[in-house]
PDB file of C-alpha atoms in Angstrom:
ATOM      1  CA  MET A   1     115.659  -4.771-183.487  1.00 51.00           C
ATOM      2  CA  LYS A   2     118.703  -3.856-184.763  1.00 46.00           C
ATOM      3  CA  ARG A   3     121.706  -4.762-183.144  1.00 43.00           C
ATOM      4  CA  ARG A   4     124.043  -1.818-181.851  1.00 45.00           C
ATOM      5  CA  ASP A   5     127.480  -0.198-183.261  1.00 45.00           C
ATOM      6  CA  ASP A   6     130.070   1.023-180.649  1.00 45.00           C
ATOM      7  CA  MET A   7     129.147   4.291-179.309  1.00 44.00           C
ATOM      8  CA  PRO A   8     130.678   7.387-180.410  1.00 41.00           C
ATOM      9  CA  SER A   9     132.319   9.506-177.523  1.00 62.00           C
ATOM     10  CA  VAL A  10     129.409  12.024-178.185  1.00 61.00           C
ATOM     11  CA  LEU A  11     126.147  10.280-179.208  1.00 73.00           C
ATOM     12  CA  SER A  12     123.444  12.908-179.317  1.00 80.00           C
ATOM     13  CA  ASN A  13     122.739  16.523-178.156  1.00 86.00           C
ATOM     14  CA  PHE A  14     119.195  18.316-177.297  1.00 90.00           C
ATOM     15  CA  ASN A  15     118.472  21.512-174.722  1.00 89.00           C
ATOM     16  CA  GLU A  16     122.277  22.334-173.731  1.00 92.00           C
ATOM     17  CA  ARG A  17     122.451  18.690-172.759  1.00 95.00           C
ATOM     18  CA  SER A  18     123.938  15.511-174.171  1.00 95.00           C
ATOM     19  CA  PHE A  19     125.290  11.701-174.054  1.00 95.00           C
ATOM     20  CA  CYS A  20     128.800  10.102-174.722  1.00 93.00           C
ATOM     21  CA  SER A  21     129.896   6.755-173.355  1.00 91.00           C
ATOM     22  CA  MET A  22     130.316   5.715-170.135  1.00 92.00           C
ATOM     23  CA  ARG A  23     133.927   6.650-168.951  1.00 92.00           C
ATOM     24  CA  ARG A  24     136.336   5.183-165.560  1.00 92.00           C
ATOM     25  CA  GLU A  25     136.506   8.480-164.523  1.00 93.00           C
ATOM     26  CA  TYR A  26     132.810   9.558-164.623  1.00 94.00           C
ATOM     27  CA  LEU A  27     132.088   6.431-161.975  1.00 94.00           C
ATOM     28  CA  GLU A  28     133.278   7.328-158.803  1.00 94.00           C
ATOM     29  CA  ASP A  29     130.749  10.811-159.039  1.00 95.00           C
ATOM     30  CA  ILE A  30     128.240   8.480-160.289  1.00 94.00           C
ATOM     31  CA  LYS A  31     128.651   6.354-157.384  1.00 94.00           C
ATOM     32  CA  ASN A  32     128.401   9.066-154.840  1.00 95.00           C
ATOM     33  CA  TRP A  33     124.844  10.104-156.699  1.00 95.00           C
ATOM     34  CA  ARG A  34     123.396   6.932-156.198  1.00 90.00           C
ATOM     35  CA  ASN A  35     124.264   6.357-152.530  1.00 93.00           C
ATOM     36  CA  ALA A  36     122.463   9.287-151.779  1.00 92.00           C
ATOM     37  CA  GLN A  37     119.401   8.427-153.324  1.00 89.00           C
ATOM     38  CA  MET A  38     118.910   4.896-152.124  1.00 80.00           C
ATOM     39  CA  GLU A  39     115.236   5.939-151.477  1.00 83.00           C
ATOM     40  CA  VAL A  40     114.382   6.067-155.125  1.00 83.00           C
ATOM     41  CA  LEU A  41     115.885   3.503-156.444  1.00 81.00           C
ATOM     42  CA  ARG A  42     116.475  -0.380-156.496  1.00 77.00           C
ATOM     43  CA  GLN A  43     119.444  -0.388-154.084  1.00 76.00           C
ATOM     44  CA  TRP A  44     119.503  -1.869-151.259  1.00 78.00           C
ATOM     45  CA  LYS A  45     122.934  -0.690-149.681  1.00 83.00           C
ATOM     46  CA  PRO A  46     126.076   1.398-151.085  1.00 85.00           C
ATOM     47  CA  LEU A  47     127.691   1.032-153.504  1.00 86.00           C
ATOM     48  CA  THR A  48     132.149   0.705-153.366  1.00 91.00           C
ATOM     49  CA  GLU A  49     134.404   1.522-155.315  1.00 91.00           C
ATOM     50  CA  HIS A  50     134.626  -2.069-155.381  1.00 92.00           C
ATOM     51  CA  ASP A  51     131.109  -2.456-157.057  1.00 91.00           C
ATOM     52  CA  GLN A  52     131.296   0.578-159.983  1.00 91.00           C
ATOM     53  CA  LYS A  53     134.107  -1.899-161.727  1.00 92.00           C
ATOM     54  CA  LYS A  54     132.344  -4.833-162.104  1.00 92.00           C
ATOM     55  CA  TRP A  55     128.769  -2.725-163.169  1.00 90.00           C
ATOM     56  CA  PHE A  56     131.526  -0.486-165.451  1.00 92.00           C
ATOM     57  CA  GLU A  57     132.922  -4.068-166.755  1.00 91.00           C
ATOM     58  CA  LEU A  58     128.999  -5.435-166.802  1.00 90.00           C
ATOM     59  CA  ILE A  59     127.780  -1.910-168.711  1.00 90.00           C
ATOM     60  CA  SER A  60     130.115  -2.271-171.195  1.00 89.00           C
ATOM     61  CA  THR A  61     129.838  -6.462-172.646  1.00 87.00           C
ATOM     62  CA  ASP A  62     125.917  -6.541-171.722  1.00 88.00           C
ATOM     63  CA  ASP A  63     123.684  -6.323-174.314  1.00 88.00           C
ATOM     64  CA  LYS A  64     121.164  -6.303-172.106  1.00 92.00           C
ATOM     65  CA  GLN A  65     121.333  -2.836-171.098  1.00 94.00           C
ATOM     66  CA  ILE A  66     123.194   0.625-172.963  1.00 94.00           C
ATOM     67  CA  ILE A  67     124.703   3.458-170.865  1.00 94.00           C
ATOM     68  CA  PHE A  68     125.484   6.682-171.083  1.00 95.00           C
ATOM     69  CA  ALA A  69     126.579   9.478-169.003  1.00 96.00           C
ATOM     70  CA  ILE A  70     125.510  13.361-169.602  1.00 97.00           C
ATOM     71  CA  LEU A  71     126.767  16.075-170.287  1.00 96.00           C
ATOM     72  CA  GLY A  72     125.560  19.451-169.341  1.00 95.00           C
ATOM     73  CA  PRO A  73     125.123  23.064-167.982  1.00 93.00           C
ATOM     74  CA  SER A  74     126.864  23.898-164.593  1.00 90.00           C
ATOM     75  CA  LEU A  75     124.404  24.720-161.860  1.00 90.00           C
ATOM     76  CA  PRO A  76     123.868  28.146-161.138  1.00 85.00           C
ATOM     77  CA  GLY A  77     126.441  29.811-159.277  1.00 78.00           C
ATOM     78  CA  SER A  78     128.737  27.012-159.896  1.00 78.00           C
ATOM     79  CA  LYS A  79     132.322  27.517-160.337  1.00 72.00           C
ATOM     80  CA  GLU A  80     132.588  23.805-162.366  1.00 77.00           C
ATOM     81  CA  ALA A  81     132.740  24.531-166.239  1.00 70.00           C
ATOM     82  CA  SER A  82     129.589  24.382-168.696  1.00 77.00           C
ATOM     83  CA  GLY A  83     129.604  20.489-170.033  1.00 84.00           C
ATOM     84  CA  GLY A  84     130.862  18.155-167.571  1.00 91.00           C
ATOM     85  CA  LEU A  85     129.268  15.023-165.868  1.00 95.00           C
ATOM     86  CA  ILE A  86     125.482  16.360-164.924  1.00 96.00           C
ATOM     87  CA  GLY A  87     124.108  12.522-165.072  1.00 97.00           C
ATOM     88  CA  TYR A  88     123.267   9.252-166.116  1.00 96.00           C
ATOM     89  CA  CYS A  89     121.030   7.136-167.647  1.00 96.00           C
ATOM     90  CA  GLY A  90     120.192   4.779-170.804  1.00 95.00           C
ATOM     91  CA  ILE A  91     118.291   1.533-171.414  1.00 97.00           C
ATOM     92  CA  THR A  92     117.837  -1.680-169.525  1.00 95.00           C
ATOM     93  CA  ASN A  93     116.370  -5.341-169.237  1.00 95.00           C
ATOM     94  CA  LEU A  94     116.864  -5.213-173.468  1.00 96.00           C
ATOM     95  CA  ASP A  95     114.267  -7.612-174.734  1.00 97.00           C
ATOM     96  CA  THR A  96     115.189  -7.919-177.788  1.00 93.00           C
ATOM     97  CA  LYS A  97     113.047 -10.378-179.191  1.00 96.00           C
ATOM     98  CA  ASN A  98     109.434  -8.584-177.941  1.00 98.00           C
ATOM     99  CA  ARG A  99     111.957  -5.052-178.786  1.00 98.00           C
ATOM    100  CA  ARG A 100     110.898  -3.474-175.873  1.00 98.00           C
ATOM    101  CA  GLY A 101     113.737  -1.655-172.677  1.00 98.00           C
ATOM    102  CA  GLU A 102     113.136   0.154-169.367  1.00 98.00           C
ATOM    103  CA  ILE A 103     113.927   3.198-168.908  1.00 98.00           C
ATOM    104  CA  SER A 104     117.179   4.161-165.536  1.00 95.00           C
ATOM    105  CA  PHE A 105     117.719   8.126-165.648  1.00 97.00           C
ATOM    106  CA  LEU A 106     119.377  10.075-162.196  1.00 95.00           C
ATOM    107  CA  VAL A 107     121.564  12.873-161.690  1.00 97.00           C
ATOM    108  CA  ASP A 108     123.978  14.381-159.564  1.00 96.00           C
ATOM    109  CA  PRO A 109     121.366  15.668-156.401  1.00 95.00           C
ATOM    110  CA  GLU A 110     122.181  19.252-155.775  1.00 95.00           C
ATOM    111  CA  ARG A 111     120.120  19.471-159.410  1.00 96.00           C
ATOM    112  CA  VAL A 112     117.254  17.470-158.558  1.00 96.00           C
ATOM    113  CA  LYS A 113     116.976  20.037-155.540  1.00 95.00           C
ATOM    114  CA  ASP A 114     116.270  22.508-158.323  1.00 96.00           C
ATOM    115  CA  GLU A 115     112.587  21.718-160.350  1.00 96.00           C
ATOM    116  CA  LYS A 116     113.209  23.992-163.287  1.00 96.00           C
ATOM    117  CA  ILE A 117     116.718  22.542-163.947  1.00 96.00           C
ATOM    118  CA  TYR A 118     115.812  19.102-162.972  1.00 97.00           C
ATOM    119  CA  ARG A 119     112.821  19.423-165.305  1.00 97.00           C
ATOM    120  CA  ASP A 120     114.350  20.084-167.854  1.00 97.00           C
ATOM    121  CA  ASP A 121     117.549  17.638-167.854  1.00 98.00           C
ATOM    122  CA  PHE A 122     114.806  14.910-167.690  1.00 98.00           C
ATOM    123  CA  LEU A 123     112.457  16.400-170.313  1.00 98.00           C
ATOM    124  CA  SER A 124     116.192  16.097-172.519  1.00 97.00           C
ATOM    125  CA  ALA A 125     117.086  12.744-171.735  1.00 97.00           C
ATOM    126  CA  LEU A 126     113.511  11.669-172.615  1.00 98.00           C
ATOM    127  CA  TYR A 127     113.867  13.296-175.631  1.00 98.00           C
ATOM    128  CA  MET A 128     117.276  11.569-176.126  1.00 97.00           C
ATOM    129  CA  LEU A 129     116.677   8.421-174.873  1.00 97.00           C
ATOM    130  CA  CYS A 130     113.416   7.850-177.138  1.00 98.00           C
ATOM    131  CA  ARG A 131     114.874   9.054-180.786  1.00 96.00           C
ATOM    132  CA  TYR A 132     117.707   6.840-179.805  1.00 96.00           C
ATOM    133  CA  ALA A 133     115.237   3.426-178.563  1.00 97.00           C
ATOM    134  CA  PHE A 134     112.705   4.495-181.604  1.00 98.00           C
ATOM    135  CA  GLU A 135     115.431   5.849-184.521  1.00 96.00           C
ATOM    136  CA  SER A 136     118.765   3.639-184.573  1.00 95.00           C
ATOM    137  CA  ILE A 137     117.904   0.789-182.528  1.00 96.00           C
ATOM    138  CA  ASP A 138     114.423   0.271-183.713  1.00 97.00           C
ATOM    139  CA  LEU A 139     112.662  -0.992-180.128  1.00 98.00           C
ATOM    140  CA  ASN A 140     108.862  -0.828-180.097  1.00 99.00           C
ATOM    141  CA  LYS A 141     108.234   0.235-176.454  1.00 99.00           C
ATOM    142  CA  LEU A 142     110.308   2.565-173.534  1.00 99.00           C
ATOM    143  CA  PHE A 143     108.366   1.317-169.989  1.00 98.00           C
ATOM    144  CA  THR A 144     109.939   2.842-166.383  1.00 98.00           C
ATOM    145  CA  GLU A 145     108.821   2.095-162.932  1.00 97.00           C
ATOM    146  CA  THR A 146     108.544   5.094-160.361  1.00 96.00           C
ATOM    147  CA  TYR A 147     107.615   4.866-156.456  1.00 94.00           C
ATOM    148  CA  VAL A 148     104.245   6.809-156.467  1.00 95.00           C
ATOM    149  CA  PHE A 149     105.451   9.186-153.918  1.00 94.00           C
ATOM    150  CA  ARG A 150     108.284  10.921-156.802  1.00 94.00           C
ATOM    151  CA  GLU A 151     105.008  13.079-157.630  1.00 96.00           C
ATOM    152  CA  TYR A 152     106.824  15.423-159.719  1.00 96.00           C
ATOM    153  CA  HIS A 153     109.184  12.556-161.266  1.00 97.00           C
ATOM    154  CA  ILE A 154     106.141  11.279-161.985  1.00 98.00           C
ATOM    155  CA  GLY A 155     104.419  14.547-163.411  1.00 98.00           C
ATOM    156  CA  ILE A 156     107.394  15.103-166.075  1.00 98.00           C
ATOM    157  CA  LEU A 157     106.503  11.475-167.476  1.00 98.00           C
ATOM    158  CA  GLU A 158     103.206  12.352-168.399  1.00 98.00           C
ATOM    159  CA  GLU A 159     104.249  16.098-169.468  1.00 98.00           C
ATOM    160  CA  PHE A 160     106.838  14.202-172.026  1.00 98.00           C
ATOM    161  CA  GLY A 161     104.379  11.868-173.549  1.00 98.00           C
ATOM    162  CA  LEU A 162     104.321   8.804-171.260  1.00 98.00           C
ATOM    163  CA  LYS A 163     100.665   7.083-170.342  1.00 98.00           C
ATOM    164  CA  ALA A 164     100.375   5.404-167.419  1.00 98.00           C
ATOM    165  CA  ASP A 165      99.657   1.522-168.120  1.00 98.00           C
ATOM    166  CA  SER A 166      99.200   0.335-164.531  1.00 98.00           C
ATOM    167  CA  ILE A 167     100.164   0.779-160.296  1.00 97.00           C
ATOM    168  CA  LEU A 168     101.608  -2.408-158.967  1.00 97.00           C
ATOM    169  CA  ARG A 169     100.670  -2.704-154.823  1.00 97.00           C
ATOM    170  CA  GLN A 170     102.655  -1.972-151.911  1.00 97.00           C
ATOM    171  CA  HIS A 171     105.823  -3.162-155.053  1.00 94.00           C
ATOM    172  CA  GLU A 172     108.882  -1.487-152.342  1.00 90.00           C
ATOM    173  CA  PHE A 173     109.546  -1.513-148.833  1.00 92.00           C
ATOM    174  CA  ILE A 174     111.381   0.874-148.277  1.00 86.00           C
ATOM    175  CA  ASN A 175     112.654   2.654-145.109  1.00 86.00           C
ATOM    176  CA  GLY A 176     109.907   0.317-142.895  1.00 90.00           C
ATOM    177  CA  LYS A 177     106.871   0.530-145.599  1.00 93.00           C
ATOM    178  CA  PHE A 178     105.308  -0.468-148.639  1.00 96.00           C
ATOM    179  CA  TYR A 179     104.787   1.834-151.870  1.00 94.00           C
ATOM    180  CA  ASP A 180     103.124   1.047-154.571  1.00 96.00           C
ATOM    181  CA  SER A 181     105.130   1.703-158.121  1.00 96.00           C
ATOM    182  CA  VAL A 182     103.416   3.322-161.063  1.00 97.00           C
ATOM    183  CA  ILE A 183     104.831   1.436-164.461  1.00 98.00           C
ATOM    184  CA  HIS A 184     104.345   4.426-167.866  1.00 99.00           C
ATOM    185  CA  SER A 185     105.565   3.490-171.474  1.00 99.00           C
ATOM    186  CA  ILE A 186     105.506   5.178-174.765  1.00 99.00           C
ATOM    187  CA  LEU A 187     105.266   2.725-177.902  1.00 99.00           C
ATOM    188  CA  CYS A 188     107.627   3.546-180.639  1.00 98.00           C
ATOM    189  CA  ASP A 189     104.343   5.023-182.834  1.00 98.00           C
ATOM    190  CA  GLU A 190     103.823   7.581-180.681  1.00 99.00           C
ATOM    191  CA  TRP A 191     106.699   9.182-180.691  1.00 98.00           C
ATOM    192  CA  PRO A 192     106.241  11.093-183.949  1.00 98.00           C
ATOM    193  CA  GLY A 193     103.378  12.715-181.895  1.00 98.00           C
ATOM    194  CA  VAL A 194     106.078  13.665-179.201  1.00 98.00           C
ATOM    195  CA  LYS A 195     109.029  14.724-180.873  1.00 97.00           C
ATOM    196  CA  GLU A 196     106.934  17.359-183.622  1.00 97.00           C
ATOM    197  CA  ARG A 197     105.270  19.060-180.146  1.00 96.00           C
ATOM    198  CA  ILE A 198     108.391  19.042-178.924  1.00 95.00           C
ATOM    199  CA  ASP A 199     110.553  20.655-181.523  1.00 94.00           C
ATOM    200  CA  ASN A 200     107.939  23.292-181.950  1.00 91.00           C
ATOM    201  CA  GLU A 201     107.476  24.544-178.771  1.00 86.00           C
ATOM    202  CA  PRO A 202     108.834  27.859-178.296  1.00 77.00           C
ATOM    203  CA  GLY A 203     112.588  28.595-178.320  1.00 66.00           C
ATOM    204  CA  LYS A 204     113.561  25.155-179.294  1.00 58.00           C
TER     205      LYS A 204
END
């Protein structure tokens, strides 16, 4: 796997969304968004400002994860200007020997409520993550774990081109109940076909 260089301010653009380096000014929004969506994350207690500062210090130096802020269009009817922070994503649990990493993705919960916007946000992030992982840092595989009750999220993964590898039975205990998790992945040699299909879609 290639060593990553210092990330530029704006790393990638696709479908009105872009990746940029994580900044301290984004930490409060991300903390609030994570705390509002704990049921879909591997997070068992609300994050504090101190937690966020420690996380920012960690991702700034840890070679096992690469985290991007996502900038994008504002919600319909919003007074916020387009091009602001809408979420974050990245590659965690980087394994340089086996050239694999885990997909991380989260957006403002208000965007999650609009299925079309959420789909566009997620598909765009997946495209930019795959392009970065397979074309810039020479990974062989990206994978992700999703709780089975997130049916719409799973549908977007499979629409993009990730394949279901396995089900981890009763893998997470959430709100007094055990839930299965689904593992999806995409391989480097599958990416060119996925990219060509997306690039040739009408409107792209």
